[in-house]
mmCIF file of C-alpha atoms and ligand atoms in Angstrom:
data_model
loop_
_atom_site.group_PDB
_atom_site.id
_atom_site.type_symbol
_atom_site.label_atom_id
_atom_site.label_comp_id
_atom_site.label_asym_id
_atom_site.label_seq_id
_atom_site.Cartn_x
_atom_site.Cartn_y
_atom_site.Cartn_z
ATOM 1 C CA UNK A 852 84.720 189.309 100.905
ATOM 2 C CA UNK A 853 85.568 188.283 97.173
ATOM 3 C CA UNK A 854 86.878 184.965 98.403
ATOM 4 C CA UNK A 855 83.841 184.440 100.728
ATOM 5 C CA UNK A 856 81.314 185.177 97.763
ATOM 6 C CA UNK A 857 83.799 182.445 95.531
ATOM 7 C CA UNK A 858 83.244 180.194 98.036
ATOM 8 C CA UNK A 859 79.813 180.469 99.073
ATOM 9 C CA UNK A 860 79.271 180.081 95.248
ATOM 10 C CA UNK A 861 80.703 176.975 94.491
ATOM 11 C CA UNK A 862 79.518 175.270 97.162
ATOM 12 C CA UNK A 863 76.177 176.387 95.608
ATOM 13 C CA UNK A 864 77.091 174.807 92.777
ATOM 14 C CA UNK A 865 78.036 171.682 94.603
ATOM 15 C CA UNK A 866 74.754 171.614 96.417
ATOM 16 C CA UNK A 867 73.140 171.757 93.172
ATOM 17 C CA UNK A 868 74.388 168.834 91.323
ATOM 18 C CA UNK A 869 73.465 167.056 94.498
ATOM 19 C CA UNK A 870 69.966 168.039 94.232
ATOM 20 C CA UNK A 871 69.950 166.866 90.437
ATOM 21 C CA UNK A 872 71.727 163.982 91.216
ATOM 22 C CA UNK A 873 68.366 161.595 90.630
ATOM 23 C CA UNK A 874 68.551 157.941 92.044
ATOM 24 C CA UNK A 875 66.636 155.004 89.830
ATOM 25 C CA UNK A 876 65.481 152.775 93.258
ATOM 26 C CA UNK A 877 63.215 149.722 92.339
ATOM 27 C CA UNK A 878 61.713 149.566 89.431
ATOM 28 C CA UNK A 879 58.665 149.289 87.022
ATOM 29 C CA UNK A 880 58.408 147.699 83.300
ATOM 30 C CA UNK A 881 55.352 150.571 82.910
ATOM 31 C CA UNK A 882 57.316 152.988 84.934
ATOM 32 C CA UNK A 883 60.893 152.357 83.922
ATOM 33 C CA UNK A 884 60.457 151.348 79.713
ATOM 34 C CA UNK A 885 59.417 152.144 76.513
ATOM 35 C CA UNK A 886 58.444 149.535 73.475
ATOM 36 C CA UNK A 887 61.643 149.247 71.846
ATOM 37 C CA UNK A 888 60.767 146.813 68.755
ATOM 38 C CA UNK A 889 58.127 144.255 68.496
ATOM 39 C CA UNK A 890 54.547 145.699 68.937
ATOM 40 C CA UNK A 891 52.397 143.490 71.410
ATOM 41 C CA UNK A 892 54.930 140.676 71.548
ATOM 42 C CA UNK A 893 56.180 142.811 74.638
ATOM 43 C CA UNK A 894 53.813 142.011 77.012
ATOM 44 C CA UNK A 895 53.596 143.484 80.947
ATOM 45 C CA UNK A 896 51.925 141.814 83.492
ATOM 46 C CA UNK A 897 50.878 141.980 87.145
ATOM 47 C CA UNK A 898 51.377 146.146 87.387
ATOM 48 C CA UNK A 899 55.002 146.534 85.702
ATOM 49 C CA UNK A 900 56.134 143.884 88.578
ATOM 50 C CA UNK A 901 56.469 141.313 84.980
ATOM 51 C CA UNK A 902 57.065 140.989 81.488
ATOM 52 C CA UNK A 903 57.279 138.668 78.667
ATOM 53 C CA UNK A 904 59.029 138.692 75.338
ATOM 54 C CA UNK A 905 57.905 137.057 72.433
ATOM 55 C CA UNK A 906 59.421 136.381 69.056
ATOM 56 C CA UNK A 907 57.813 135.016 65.886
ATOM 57 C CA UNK A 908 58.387 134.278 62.282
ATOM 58 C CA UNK A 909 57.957 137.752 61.970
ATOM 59 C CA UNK A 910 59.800 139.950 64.830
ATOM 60 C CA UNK A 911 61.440 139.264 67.661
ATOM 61 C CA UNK A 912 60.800 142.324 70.471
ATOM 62 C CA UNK A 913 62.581 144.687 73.127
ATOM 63 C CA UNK A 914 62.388 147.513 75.344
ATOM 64 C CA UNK A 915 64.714 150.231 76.516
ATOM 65 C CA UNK A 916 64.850 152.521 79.752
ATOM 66 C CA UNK A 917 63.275 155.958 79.324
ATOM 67 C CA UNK A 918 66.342 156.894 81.761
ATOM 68 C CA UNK A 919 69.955 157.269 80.819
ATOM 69 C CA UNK A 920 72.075 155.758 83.544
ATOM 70 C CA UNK A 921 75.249 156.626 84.986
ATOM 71 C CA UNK A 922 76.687 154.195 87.467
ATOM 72 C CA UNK A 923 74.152 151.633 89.090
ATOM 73 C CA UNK A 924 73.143 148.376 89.552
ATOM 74 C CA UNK A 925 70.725 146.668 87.858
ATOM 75 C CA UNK A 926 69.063 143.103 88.767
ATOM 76 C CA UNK A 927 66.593 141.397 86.308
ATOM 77 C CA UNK A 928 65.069 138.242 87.570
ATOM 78 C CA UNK A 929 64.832 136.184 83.578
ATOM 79 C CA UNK A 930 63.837 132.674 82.754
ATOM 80 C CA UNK A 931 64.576 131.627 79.617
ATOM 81 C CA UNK A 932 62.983 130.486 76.199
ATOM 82 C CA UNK A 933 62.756 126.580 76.930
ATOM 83 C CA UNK A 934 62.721 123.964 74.418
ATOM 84 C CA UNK A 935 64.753 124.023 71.245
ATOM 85 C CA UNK A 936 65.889 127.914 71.585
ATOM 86 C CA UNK A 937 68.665 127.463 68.861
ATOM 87 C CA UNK A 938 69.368 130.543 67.189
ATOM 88 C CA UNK A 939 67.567 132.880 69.880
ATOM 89 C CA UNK A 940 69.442 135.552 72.058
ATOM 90 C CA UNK A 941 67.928 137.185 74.995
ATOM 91 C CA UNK A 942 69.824 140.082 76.149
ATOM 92 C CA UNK A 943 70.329 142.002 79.121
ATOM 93 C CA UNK A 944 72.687 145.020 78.917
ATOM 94 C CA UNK A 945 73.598 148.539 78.411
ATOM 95 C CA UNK A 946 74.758 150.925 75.912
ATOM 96 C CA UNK A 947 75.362 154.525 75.106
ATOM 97 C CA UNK A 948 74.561 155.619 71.896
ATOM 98 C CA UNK A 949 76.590 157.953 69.355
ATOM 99 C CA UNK A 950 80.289 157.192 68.423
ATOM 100 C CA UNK A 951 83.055 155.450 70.711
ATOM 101 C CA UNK A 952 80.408 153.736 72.477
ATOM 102 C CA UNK A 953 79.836 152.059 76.233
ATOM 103 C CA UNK A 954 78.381 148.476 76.454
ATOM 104 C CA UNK A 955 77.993 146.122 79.064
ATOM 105 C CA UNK A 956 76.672 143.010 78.023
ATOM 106 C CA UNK A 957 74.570 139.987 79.256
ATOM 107 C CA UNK A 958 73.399 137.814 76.441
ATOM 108 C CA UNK A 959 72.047 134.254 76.700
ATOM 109 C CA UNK A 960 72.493 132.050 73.450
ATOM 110 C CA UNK A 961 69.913 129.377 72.760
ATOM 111 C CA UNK A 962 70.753 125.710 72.321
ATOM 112 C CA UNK A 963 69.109 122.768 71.119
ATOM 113 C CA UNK A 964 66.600 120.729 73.413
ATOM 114 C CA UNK A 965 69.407 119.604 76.004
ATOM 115 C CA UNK A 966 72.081 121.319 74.796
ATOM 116 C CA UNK A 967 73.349 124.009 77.555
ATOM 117 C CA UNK A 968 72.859 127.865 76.952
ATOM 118 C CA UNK A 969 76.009 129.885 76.748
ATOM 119 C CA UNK A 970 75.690 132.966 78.594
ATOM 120 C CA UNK A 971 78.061 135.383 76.747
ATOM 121 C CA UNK A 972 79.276 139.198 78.784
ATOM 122 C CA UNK A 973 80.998 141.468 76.842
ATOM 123 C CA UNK A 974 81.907 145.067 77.792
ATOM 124 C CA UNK A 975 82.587 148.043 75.178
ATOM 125 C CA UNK A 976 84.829 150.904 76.407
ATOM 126 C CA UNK A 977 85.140 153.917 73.922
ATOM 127 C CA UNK A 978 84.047 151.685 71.039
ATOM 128 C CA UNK A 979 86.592 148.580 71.839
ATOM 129 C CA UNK A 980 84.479 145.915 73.047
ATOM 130 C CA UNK A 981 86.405 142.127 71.824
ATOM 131 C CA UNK A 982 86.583 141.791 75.189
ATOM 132 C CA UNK A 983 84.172 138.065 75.672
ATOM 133 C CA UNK A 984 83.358 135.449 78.753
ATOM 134 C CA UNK A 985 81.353 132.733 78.466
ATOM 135 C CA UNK A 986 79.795 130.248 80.714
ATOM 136 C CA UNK A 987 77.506 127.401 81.081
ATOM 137 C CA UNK A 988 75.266 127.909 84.005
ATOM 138 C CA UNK A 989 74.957 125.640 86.890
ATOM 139 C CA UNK A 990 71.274 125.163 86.704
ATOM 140 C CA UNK A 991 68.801 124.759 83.943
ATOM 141 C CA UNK A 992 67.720 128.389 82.887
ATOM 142 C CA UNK A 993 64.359 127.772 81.523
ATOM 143 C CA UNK A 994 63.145 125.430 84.488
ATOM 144 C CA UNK A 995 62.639 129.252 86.654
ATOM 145 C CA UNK A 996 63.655 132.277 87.058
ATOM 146 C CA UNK A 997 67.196 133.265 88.197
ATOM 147 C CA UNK A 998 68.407 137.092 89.003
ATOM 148 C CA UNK A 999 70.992 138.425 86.648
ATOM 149 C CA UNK A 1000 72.745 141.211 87.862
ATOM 150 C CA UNK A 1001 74.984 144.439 86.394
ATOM 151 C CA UNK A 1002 76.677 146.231 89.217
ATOM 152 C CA UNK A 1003 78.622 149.078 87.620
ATOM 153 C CA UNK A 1004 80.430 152.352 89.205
ATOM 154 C CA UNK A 1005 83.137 154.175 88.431
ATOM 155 C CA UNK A 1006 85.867 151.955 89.946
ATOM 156 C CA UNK A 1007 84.616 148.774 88.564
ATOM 157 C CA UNK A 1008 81.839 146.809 86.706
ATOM 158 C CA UNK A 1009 80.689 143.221 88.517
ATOM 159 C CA UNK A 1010 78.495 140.662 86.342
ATOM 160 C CA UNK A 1011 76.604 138.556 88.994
ATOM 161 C CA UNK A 1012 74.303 135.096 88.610
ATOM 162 C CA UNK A 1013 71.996 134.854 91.550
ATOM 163 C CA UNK A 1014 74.515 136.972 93.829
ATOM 164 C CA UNK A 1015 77.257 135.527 92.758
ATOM 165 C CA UNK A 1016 79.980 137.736 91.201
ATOM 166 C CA UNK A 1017 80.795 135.728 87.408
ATOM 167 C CA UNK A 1018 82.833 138.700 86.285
ATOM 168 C CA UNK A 1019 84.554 141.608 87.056
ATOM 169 C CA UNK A 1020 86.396 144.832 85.484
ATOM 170 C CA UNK A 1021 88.697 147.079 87.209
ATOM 171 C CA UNK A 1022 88.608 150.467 86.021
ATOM 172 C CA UNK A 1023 92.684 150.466 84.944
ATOM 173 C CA UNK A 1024 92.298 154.135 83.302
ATOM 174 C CA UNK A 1025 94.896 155.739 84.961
ATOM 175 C CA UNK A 1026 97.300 152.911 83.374
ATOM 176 C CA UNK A 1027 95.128 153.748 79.910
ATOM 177 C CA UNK A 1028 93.112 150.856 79.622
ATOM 178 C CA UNK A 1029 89.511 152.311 78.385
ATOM 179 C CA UNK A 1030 86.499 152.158 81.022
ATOM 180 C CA UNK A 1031 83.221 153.493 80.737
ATOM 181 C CA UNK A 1032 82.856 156.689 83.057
ATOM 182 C CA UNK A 1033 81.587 159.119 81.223
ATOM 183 C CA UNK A 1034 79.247 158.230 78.942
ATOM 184 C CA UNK A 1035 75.112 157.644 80.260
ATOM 185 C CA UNK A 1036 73.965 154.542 79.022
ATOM 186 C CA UNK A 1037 70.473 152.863 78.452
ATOM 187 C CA UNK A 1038 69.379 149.526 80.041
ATOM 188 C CA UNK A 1039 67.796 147.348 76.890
ATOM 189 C CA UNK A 1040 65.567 143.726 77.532
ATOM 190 C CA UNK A 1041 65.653 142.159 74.224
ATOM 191 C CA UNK A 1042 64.701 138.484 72.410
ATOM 192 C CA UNK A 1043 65.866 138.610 68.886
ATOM 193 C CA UNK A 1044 67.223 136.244 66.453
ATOM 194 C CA UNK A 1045 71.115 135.678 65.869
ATOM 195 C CA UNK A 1046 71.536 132.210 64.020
ATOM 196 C CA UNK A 1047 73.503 133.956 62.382
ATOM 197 C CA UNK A 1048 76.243 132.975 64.865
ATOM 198 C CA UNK A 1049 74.598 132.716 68.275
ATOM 199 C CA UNK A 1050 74.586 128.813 68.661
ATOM 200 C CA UNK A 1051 77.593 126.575 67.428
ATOM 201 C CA UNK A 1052 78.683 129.903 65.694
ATOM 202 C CA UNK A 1053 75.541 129.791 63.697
ATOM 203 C CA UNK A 1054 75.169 126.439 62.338
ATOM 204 C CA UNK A 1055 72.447 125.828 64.393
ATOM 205 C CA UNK A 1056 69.769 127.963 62.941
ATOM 206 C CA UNK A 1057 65.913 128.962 64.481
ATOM 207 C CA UNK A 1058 63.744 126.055 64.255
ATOM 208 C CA UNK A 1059 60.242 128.147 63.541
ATOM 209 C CA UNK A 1060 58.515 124.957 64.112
ATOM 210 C CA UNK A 1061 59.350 126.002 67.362
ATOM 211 C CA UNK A 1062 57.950 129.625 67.848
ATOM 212 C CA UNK A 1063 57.243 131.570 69.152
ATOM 213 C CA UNK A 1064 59.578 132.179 71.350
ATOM 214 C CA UNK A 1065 58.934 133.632 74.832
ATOM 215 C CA UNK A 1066 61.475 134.337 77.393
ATOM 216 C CA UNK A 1067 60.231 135.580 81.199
ATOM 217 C CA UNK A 1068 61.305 138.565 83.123
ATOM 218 C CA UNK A 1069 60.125 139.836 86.003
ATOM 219 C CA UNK A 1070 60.877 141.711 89.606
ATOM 220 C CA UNK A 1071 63.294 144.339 87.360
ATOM 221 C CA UNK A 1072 65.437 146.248 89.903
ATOM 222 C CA UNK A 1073 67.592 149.268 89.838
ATOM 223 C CA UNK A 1074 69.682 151.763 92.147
ATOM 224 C CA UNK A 1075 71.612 153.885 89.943
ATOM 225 C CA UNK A 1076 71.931 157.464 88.959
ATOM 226 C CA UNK A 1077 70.052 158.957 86.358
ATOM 227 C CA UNK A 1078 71.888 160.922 83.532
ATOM 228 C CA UNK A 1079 69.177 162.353 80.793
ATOM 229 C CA UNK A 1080 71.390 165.841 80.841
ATOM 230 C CA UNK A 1081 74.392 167.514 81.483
ATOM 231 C CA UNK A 1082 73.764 168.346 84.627
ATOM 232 C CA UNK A 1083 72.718 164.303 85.710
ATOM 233 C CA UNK A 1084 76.079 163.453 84.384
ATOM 234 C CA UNK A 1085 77.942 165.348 86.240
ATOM 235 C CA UNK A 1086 76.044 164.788 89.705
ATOM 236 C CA UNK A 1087 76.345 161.269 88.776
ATOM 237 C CA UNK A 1088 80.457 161.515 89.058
ATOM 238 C CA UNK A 1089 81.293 159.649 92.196
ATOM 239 C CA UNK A 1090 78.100 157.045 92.379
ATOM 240 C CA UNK A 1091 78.371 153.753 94.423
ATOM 241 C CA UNK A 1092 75.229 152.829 94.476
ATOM 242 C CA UNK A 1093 75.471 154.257 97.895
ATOM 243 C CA UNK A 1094 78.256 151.593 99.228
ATOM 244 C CA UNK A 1095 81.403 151.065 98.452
ATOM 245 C CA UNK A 1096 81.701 147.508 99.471
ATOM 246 C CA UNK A 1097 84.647 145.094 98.459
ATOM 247 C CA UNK A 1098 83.367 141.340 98.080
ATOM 248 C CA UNK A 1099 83.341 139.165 101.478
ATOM 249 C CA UNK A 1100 85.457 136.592 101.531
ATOM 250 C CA UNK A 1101 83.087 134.070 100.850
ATOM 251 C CA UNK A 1102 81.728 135.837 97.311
ATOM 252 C CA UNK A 1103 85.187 135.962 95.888
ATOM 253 C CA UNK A 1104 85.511 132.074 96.950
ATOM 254 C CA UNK A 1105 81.667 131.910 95.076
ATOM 255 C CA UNK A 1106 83.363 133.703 91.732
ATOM 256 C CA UNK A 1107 86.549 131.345 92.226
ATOM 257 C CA UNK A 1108 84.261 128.385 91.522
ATOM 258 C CA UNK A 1109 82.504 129.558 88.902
ATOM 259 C CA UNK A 1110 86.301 130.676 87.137
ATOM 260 C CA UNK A 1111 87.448 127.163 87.541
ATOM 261 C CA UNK A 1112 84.495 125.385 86.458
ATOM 262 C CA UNK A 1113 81.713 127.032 83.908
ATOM 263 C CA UNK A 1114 83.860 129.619 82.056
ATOM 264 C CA UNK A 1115 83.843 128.386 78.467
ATOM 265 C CA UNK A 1116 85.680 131.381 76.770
ATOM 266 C CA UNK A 1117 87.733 133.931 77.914
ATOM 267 C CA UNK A 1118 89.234 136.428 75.718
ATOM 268 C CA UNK A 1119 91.868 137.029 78.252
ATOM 269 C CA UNK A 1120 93.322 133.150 77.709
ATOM 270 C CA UNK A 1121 92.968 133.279 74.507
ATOM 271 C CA UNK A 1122 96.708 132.892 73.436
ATOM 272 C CA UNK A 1123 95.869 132.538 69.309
ATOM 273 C CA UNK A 1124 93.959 135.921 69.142
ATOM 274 C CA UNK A 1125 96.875 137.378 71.155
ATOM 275 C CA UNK A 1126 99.808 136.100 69.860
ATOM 276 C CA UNK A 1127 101.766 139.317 70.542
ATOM 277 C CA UNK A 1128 100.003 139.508 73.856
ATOM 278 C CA UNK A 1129 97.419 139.559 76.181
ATOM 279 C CA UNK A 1130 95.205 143.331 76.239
ATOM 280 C CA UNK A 1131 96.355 145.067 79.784
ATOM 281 C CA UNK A 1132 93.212 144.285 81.638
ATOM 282 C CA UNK A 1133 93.942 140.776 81.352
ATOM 283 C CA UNK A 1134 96.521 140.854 84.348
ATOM 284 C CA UNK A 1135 94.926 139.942 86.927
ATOM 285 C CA UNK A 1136 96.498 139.571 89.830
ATOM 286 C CA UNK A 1137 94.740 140.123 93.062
ATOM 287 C CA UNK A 1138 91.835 141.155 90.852
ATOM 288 C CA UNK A 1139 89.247 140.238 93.739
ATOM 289 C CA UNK A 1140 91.451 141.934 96.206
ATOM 290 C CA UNK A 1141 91.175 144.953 94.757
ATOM 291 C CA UNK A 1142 87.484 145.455 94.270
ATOM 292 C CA UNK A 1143 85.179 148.251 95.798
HETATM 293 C C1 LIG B 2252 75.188 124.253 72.491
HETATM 294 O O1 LIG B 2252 75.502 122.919 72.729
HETATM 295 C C2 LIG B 2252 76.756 122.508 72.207
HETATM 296 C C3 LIG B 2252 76.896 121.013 72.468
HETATM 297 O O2 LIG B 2252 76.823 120.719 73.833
HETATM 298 C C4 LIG B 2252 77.860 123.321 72.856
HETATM 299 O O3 LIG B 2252 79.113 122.976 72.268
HETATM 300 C C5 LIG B 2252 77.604 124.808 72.681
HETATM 301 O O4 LIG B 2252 78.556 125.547 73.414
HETATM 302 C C6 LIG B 2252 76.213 125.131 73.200
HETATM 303 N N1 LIG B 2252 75.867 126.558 73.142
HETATM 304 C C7 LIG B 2252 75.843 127.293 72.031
HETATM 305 C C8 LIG B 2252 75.318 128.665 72.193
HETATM 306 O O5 LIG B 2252 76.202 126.914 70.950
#
């Protein structure tokens, strides 16, 4: 009888935290945002299906999700500021807030008329981020809109151009290298200015002659788990996104391309930074085997 009643309770419990458990699916700029910074230069369009950013002489502009996520994906169809965008950044990511933060990053550095955009990921784990790729794209970013993509649950984070995987993180916590699991993060759309290092590590500054600024976004996506309390968090525990799928064999030939030919930067080559060597994470072998 005791046991029974123990029993019959926690599965109670479990059925509650599966009711909580709220899934993000599609997605709305009305719905989905708030103004972040900026004033009218954010700008939706066509019933929350588009946006633009805008940055000026004075301010450049953002928004943030009214959700906190834990575990999702996230796809954000973006065309970039054209022209001379020197000094601009237009950034896709997430972040928690408080101390020992979560951050994955998408963030697209302006160039020069010609000159190719870098875009830069980073990811934060307990307040170590340092951990940088960079590519040039294989297209022109500003001609149209391409989808730019964060696929993140708890046993790995993706990065993906267009479908194509650019980047991935295995969660290696049980060897302890940091990954974010437990802390619900915010999705943030934001065009600011960074000439302080953004382009040729800031010796390229804003050309104002040039503003403003806009940068496109439309078609924003989303299937993740929403976190805003306690309770979210903890239904959120095990989210896939629904599947648990390993990449085919012809995405991880896709990402092997784009490894051997646009990464510019990657912190885990980079042999003068870590003299006394490389962070964990940065062995690698069989990464793509091993994703889910
Ligand atoms: C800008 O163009 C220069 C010259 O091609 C290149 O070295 C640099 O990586 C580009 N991107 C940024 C953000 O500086």
């Amino acid at each position: 009888m005791a046991s029974s009643s123990c029993c019959a309770s926690a599965s109670l419990l479990v059925s509650v935290f599966l009711a909580i458990t709220t899934l993000a699916l599609g997605g709305n700029f009305y719905e989905d945002f708030d103004n972040l910074f900026g004033d009218v230069r954010v700008d939706i369009k066509d019933e929350g299906q588009s946006m633009t950013l805008t940055m000026d002489e004075y301010s450049g502009s953002g928004i943030v999700s009214k959700n906190e996520y834990l575990f999702g994906r996230f796809d954000m169809q973006i065309k970039l500021v054209p022209g001379n965008s020197a000094g601009t950044v237009t950034a896709f990511y997430l972040s928690s807030q408080g101390d020992n933060h979560d951050e994955i990053d998408i963030e697209f550095l302006g160039n020069l008329t010609g000159d190719p955009y870098l875009l830069s990921t980073n990811i934060y784990a307990d307040g170590v981020g340092g951990r940088e790729m960079q590519y040039y794209l294989w297209f022109d970013p500003t001609e149209d809109f391409h989808t730019y993509s964060i696929d993140w649950n708890p046993n790995r984070i993706v990065i993906l151009v267009d479908d194509i995987p650019i980047r991935v993180m295995l969660n290696r916590e049980s060897i302890g290298v940091p990954f974010p699991t437990s802390r619900p993060m915010r999705l943030y759309t934001t065009l600011w200015n960074g000439d302080s290092w953004a382009t040729r590590w800031g010796a390229v500054k804003l050309d104002l002659s040039n503003s403003p600024f806009v940068a496109g976004f439309r078609h924003f996506n989303s299937n993740a788990c929403i976190a805003n309390d306690q309770d979210g968090a903890a239904g959120c525990k095990g989210f896939n996104g629904g599947k648990s799928t390993g990449l085919s064999e012809e995405k991880k030939n896709e990402m092997q391309r784009v490894l051997s030919k646009w990464v510019v930067y990657d912190y885990c080559q980079d042999l003068r930074r870590y003299a006394h060597g490389l962070p964990y994470e940065c062995r690698r072998e069989n990464l793509l085997d091993q994703i889910e």
